[in-house]
CSV table of N, CA and C in Angstrom, one decimal:
chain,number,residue,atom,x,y,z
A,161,UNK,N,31.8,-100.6,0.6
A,161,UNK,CA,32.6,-99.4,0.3
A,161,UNK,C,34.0,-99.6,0.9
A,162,UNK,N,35.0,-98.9,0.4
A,162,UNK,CA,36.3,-99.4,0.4
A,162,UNK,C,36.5,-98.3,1.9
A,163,UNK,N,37.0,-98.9,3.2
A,163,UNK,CA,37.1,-98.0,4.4
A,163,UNK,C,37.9,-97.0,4.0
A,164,UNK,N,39.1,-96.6,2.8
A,164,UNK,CA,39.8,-95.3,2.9
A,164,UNK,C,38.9,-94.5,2.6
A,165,UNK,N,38.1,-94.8,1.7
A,165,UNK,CA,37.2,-94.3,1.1
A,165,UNK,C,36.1,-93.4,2.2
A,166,UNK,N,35.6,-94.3,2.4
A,166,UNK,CA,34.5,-94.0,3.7
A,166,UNK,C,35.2,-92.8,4.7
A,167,UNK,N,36.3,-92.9,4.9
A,167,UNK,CA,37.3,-92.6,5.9
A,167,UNK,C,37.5,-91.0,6.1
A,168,UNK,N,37.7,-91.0,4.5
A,168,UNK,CA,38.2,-89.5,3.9
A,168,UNK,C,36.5,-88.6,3.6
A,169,UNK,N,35.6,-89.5,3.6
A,169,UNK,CA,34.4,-88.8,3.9
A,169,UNK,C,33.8,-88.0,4.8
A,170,UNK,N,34.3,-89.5,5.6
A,170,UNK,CA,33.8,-89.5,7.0
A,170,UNK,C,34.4,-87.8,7.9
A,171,UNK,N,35.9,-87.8,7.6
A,171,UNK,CA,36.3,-86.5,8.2
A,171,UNK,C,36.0,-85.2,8.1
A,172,UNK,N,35.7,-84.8,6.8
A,172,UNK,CA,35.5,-83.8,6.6
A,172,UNK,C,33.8,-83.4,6.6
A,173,UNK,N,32.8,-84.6,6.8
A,173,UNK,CA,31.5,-85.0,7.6
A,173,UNK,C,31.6,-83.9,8.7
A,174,UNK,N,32.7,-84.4,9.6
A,174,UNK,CA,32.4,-84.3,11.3
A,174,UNK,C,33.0,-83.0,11.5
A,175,UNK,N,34.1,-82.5,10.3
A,175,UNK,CA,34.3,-81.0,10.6
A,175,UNK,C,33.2,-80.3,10.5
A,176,UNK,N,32.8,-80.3,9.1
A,176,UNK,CA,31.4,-79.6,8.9
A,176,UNK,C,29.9,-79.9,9.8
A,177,UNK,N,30.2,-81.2,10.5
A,177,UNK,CA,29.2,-80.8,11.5
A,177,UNK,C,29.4,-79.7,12.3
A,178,UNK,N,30.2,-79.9,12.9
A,178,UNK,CA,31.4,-79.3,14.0
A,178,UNK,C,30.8,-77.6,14.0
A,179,UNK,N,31.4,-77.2,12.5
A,179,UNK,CA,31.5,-76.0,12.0
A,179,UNK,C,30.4,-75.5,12.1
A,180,UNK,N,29.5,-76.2,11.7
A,180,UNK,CA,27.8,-76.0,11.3
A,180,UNK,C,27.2,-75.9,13.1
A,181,UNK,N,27.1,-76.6,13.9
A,181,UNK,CA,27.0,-76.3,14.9
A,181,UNK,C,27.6,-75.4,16.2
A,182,UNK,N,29.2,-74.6,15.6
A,182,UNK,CA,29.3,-74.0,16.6
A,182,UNK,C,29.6,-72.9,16.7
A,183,UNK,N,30.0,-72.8,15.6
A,183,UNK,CA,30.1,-71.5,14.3
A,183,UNK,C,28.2,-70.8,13.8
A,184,UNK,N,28.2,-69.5,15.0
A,184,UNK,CA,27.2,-68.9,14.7
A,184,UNK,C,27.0,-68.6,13.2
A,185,UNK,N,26.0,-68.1,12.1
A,185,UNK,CA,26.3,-67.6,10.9
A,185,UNK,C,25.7,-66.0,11.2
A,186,UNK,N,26.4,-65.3,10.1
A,186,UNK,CA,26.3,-64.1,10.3
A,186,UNK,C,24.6,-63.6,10.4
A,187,UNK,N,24.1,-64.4,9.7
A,187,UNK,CA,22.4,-63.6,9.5
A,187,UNK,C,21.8,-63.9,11.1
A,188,UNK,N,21.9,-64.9,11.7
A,188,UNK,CA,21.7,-65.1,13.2
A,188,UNK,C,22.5,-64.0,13.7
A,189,UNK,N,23.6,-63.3,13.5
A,189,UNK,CA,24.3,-62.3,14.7
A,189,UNK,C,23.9,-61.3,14.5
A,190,UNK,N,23.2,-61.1,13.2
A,190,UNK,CA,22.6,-59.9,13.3
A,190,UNK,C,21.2,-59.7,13.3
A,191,UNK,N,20.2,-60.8,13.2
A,191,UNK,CA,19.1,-60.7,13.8
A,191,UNK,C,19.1,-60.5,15.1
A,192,UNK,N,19.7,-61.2,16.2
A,192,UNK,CA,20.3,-61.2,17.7
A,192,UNK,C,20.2,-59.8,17.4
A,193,UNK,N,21.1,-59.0,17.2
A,193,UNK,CA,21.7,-57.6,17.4
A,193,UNK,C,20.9,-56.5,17.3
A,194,UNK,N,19.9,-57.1,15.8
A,194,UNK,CA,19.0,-55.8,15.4
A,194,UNK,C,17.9,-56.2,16.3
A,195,UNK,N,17.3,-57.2,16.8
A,195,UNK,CA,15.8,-57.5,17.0
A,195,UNK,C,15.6,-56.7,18.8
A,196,UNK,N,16.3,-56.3,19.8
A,196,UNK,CA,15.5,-55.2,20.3
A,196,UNK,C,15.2,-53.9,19.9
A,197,UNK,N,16.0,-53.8,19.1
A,197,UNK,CA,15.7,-52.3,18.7
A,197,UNK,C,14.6,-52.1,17.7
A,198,UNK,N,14.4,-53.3,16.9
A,198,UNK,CA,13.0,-53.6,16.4
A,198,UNK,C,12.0,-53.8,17.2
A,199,UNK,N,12.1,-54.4,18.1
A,199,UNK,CA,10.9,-54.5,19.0
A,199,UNK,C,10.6,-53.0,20.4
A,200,UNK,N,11.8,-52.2,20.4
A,200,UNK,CA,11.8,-50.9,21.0
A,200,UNK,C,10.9,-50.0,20.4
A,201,UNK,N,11.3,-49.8,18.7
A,201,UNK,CA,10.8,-49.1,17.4
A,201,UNK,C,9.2,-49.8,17.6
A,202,UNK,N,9.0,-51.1,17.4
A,202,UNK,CA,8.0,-51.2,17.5
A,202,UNK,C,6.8,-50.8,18.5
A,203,UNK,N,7.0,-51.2,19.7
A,203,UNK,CA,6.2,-50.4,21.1
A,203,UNK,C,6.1,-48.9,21.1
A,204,UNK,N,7.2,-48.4,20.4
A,204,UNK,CA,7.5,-47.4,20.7
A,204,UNK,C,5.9,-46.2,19.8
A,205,UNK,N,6.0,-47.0,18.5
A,205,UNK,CA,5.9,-46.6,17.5
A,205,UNK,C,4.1,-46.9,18.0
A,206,UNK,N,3.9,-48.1,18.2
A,206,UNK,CA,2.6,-49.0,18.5
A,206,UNK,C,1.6,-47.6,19.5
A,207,UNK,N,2.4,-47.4,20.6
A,207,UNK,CA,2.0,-46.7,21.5
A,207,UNK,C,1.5,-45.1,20.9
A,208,UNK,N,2.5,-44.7,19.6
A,208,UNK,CA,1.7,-43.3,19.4
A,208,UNK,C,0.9,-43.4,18.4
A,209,UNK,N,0.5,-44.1,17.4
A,209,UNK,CA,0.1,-44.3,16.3
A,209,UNK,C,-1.8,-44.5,16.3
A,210,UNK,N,-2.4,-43.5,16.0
A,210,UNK,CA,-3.6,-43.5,16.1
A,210,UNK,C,-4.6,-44.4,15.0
A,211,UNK,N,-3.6,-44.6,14.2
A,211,UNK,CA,-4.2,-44.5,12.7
A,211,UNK,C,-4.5,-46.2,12.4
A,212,UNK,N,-5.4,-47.0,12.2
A,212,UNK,CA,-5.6,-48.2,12.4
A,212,UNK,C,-5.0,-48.8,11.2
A,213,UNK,N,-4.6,-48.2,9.7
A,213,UNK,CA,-4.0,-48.9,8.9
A,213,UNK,C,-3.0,-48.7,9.2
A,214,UNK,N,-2.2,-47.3,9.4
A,214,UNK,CA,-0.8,-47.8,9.4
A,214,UNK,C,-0.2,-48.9,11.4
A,215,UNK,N,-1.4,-48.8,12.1
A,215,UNK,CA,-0.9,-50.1,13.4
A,215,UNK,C,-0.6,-51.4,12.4
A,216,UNK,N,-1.9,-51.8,11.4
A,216,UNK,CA,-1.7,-53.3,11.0
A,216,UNK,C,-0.6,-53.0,10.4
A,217,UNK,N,-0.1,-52.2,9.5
A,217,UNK,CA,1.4,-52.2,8.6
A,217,UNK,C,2.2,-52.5,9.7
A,218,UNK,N,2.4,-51.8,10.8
A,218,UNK,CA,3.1,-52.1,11.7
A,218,UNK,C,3.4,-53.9,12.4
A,219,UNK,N,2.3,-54.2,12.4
A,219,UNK,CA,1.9,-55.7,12.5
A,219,UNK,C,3.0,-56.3,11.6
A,220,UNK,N,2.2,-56.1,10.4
A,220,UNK,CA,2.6,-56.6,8.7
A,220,UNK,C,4.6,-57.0,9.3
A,221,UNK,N,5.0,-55.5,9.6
A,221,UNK,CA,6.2,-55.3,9.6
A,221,UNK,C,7.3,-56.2,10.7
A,222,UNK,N,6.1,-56.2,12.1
A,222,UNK,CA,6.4,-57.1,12.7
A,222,UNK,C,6.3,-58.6,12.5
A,223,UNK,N,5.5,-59.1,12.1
A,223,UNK,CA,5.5,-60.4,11.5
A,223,UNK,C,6.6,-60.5,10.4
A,224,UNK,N,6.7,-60.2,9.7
A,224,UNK,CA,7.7,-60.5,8.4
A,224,UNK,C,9.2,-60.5,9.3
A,225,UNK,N,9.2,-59.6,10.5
A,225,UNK,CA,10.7,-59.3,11.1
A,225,UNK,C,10.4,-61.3,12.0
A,226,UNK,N,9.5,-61.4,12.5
A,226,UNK,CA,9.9,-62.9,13.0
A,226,UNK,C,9.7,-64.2,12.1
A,227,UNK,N,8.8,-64.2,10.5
A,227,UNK,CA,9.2,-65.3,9.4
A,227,UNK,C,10.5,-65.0,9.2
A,228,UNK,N,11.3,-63.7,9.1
A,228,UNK,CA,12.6,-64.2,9.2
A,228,UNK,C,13.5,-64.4,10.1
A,229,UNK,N,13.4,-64.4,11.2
A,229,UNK,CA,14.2,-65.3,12.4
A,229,UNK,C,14.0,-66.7,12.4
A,230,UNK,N,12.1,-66.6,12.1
A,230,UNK,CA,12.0,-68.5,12.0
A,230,UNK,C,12.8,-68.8,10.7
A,231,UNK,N,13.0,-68.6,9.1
A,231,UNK,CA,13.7,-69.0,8.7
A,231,UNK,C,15.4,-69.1,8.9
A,232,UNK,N,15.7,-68.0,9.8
A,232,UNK,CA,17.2,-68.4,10.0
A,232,UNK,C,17.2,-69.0,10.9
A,233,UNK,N,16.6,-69.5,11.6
A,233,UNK,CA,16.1,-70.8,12.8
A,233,UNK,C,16.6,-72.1,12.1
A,234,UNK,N,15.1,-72.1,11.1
A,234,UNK,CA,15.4,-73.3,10.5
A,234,UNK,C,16.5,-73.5,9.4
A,235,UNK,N,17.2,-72.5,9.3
A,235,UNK,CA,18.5,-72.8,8.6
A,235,UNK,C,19.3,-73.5,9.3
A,236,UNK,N,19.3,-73.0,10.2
A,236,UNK,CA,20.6,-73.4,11.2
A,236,UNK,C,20.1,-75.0,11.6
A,237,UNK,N,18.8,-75.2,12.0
A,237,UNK,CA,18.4,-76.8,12.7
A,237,UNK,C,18.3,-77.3,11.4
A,238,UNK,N,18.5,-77.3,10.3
A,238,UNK,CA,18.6,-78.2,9.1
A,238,UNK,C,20.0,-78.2,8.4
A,239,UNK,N,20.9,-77.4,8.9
A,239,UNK,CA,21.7,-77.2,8.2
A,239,UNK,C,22.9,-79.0,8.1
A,240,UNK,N,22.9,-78.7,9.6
A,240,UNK,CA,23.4,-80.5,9.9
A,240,UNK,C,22.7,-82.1,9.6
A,241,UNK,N,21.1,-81.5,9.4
A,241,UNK,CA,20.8,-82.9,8.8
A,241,UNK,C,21.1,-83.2,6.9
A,242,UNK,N,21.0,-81.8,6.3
A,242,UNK,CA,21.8,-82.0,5.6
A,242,UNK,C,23.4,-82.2,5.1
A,243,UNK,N,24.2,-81.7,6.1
A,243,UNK,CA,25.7,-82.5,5.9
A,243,UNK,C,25.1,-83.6,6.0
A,244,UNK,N,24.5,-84.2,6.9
A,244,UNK,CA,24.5,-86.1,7.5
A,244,UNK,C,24.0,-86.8,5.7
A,245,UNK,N,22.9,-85.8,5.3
A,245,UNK,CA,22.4,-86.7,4.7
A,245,UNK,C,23.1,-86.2,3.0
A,246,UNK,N,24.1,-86.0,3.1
A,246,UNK,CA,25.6,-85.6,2.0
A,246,UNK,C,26.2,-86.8,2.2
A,247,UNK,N,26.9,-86.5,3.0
A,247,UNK,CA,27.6,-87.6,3.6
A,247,UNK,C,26.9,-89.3,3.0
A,248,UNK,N,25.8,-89.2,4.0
A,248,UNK,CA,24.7,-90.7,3.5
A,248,UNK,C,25.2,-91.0,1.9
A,249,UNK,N,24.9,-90.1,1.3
A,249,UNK,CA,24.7,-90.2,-0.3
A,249,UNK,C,25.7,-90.5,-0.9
A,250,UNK,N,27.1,-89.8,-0.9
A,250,UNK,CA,28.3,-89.6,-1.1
A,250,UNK,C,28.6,-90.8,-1.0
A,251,UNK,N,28.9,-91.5,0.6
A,251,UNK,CA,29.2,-92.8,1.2
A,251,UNK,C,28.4,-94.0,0.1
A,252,UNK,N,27.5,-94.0,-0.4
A,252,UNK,CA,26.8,-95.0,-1.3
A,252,UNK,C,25.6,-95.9,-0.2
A,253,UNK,N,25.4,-94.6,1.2
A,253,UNK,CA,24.7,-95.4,1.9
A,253,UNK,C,22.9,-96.0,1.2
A,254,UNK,N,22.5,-94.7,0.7
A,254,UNK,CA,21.6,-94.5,0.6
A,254,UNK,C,21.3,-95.1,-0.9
A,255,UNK,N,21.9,-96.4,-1.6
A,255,UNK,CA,21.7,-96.5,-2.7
A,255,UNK,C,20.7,-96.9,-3.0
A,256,UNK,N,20.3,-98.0,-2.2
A,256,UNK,CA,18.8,-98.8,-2.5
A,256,UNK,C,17.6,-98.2,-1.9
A,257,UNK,N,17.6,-96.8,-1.4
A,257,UNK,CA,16.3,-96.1,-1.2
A,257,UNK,C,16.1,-95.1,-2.8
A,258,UNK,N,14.6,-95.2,-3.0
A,258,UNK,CA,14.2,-94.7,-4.0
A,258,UNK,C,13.6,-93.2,-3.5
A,259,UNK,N,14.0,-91.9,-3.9
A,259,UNK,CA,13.6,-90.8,-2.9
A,259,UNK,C,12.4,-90.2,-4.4
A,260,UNK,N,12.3,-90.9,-5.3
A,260,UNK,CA,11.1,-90.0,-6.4
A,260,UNK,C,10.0,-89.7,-5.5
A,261,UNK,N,9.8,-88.6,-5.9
A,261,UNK,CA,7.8,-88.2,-5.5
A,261,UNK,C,7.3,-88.4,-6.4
């Protein structure tokens, strides 16, 4: 590959790493923000509630509130191995690997 070439890839690679790792995204600032008060609401709510279907909804509700922190988790820890592996592709690193399933 021709190094200007590589070159001009290469830079705007290492911003978007940069960016990607230091630059919170909004769905993390507001998970952070909302999730005591979800977990306040929840104890709160846990503690008066006699009724055993609506505890498990409660459950339901809490679970679904942390599959989505784990997904904006794994947004953010994947987000850089996909620049890298943009980059790879772009660059012509990755030509002689065959990725079919």
């Amino acid at each position: 590959m021709d190094p200007a070439k590589f070159f001009a890839l290469f830079v705007p690679t290492i911003i978007a790493l940069i960016v990607a790792v230091t630059i919170p995204n909004p769905e993390k600032v507001a998970y952070d923000a909302l999730t005591p008060a979800i977990n306040g609401i929840y104890e709160q709510a846990q503690s008066q509630i006699g009724d055993p279907q609506l505890e498990s909804s409660m459950e339901l509700v809490k679970l679904s509130w942390n599959l989505l922190g784990f997904g904006i988790w794994l947004s953010e820890v994947l987000a850089p191995f996909a620049i890298i592996f943009s980059f790879l592709t772009k660059a012509g690193l990755l030509d002689g690997f065959d990725f079919s399933f």
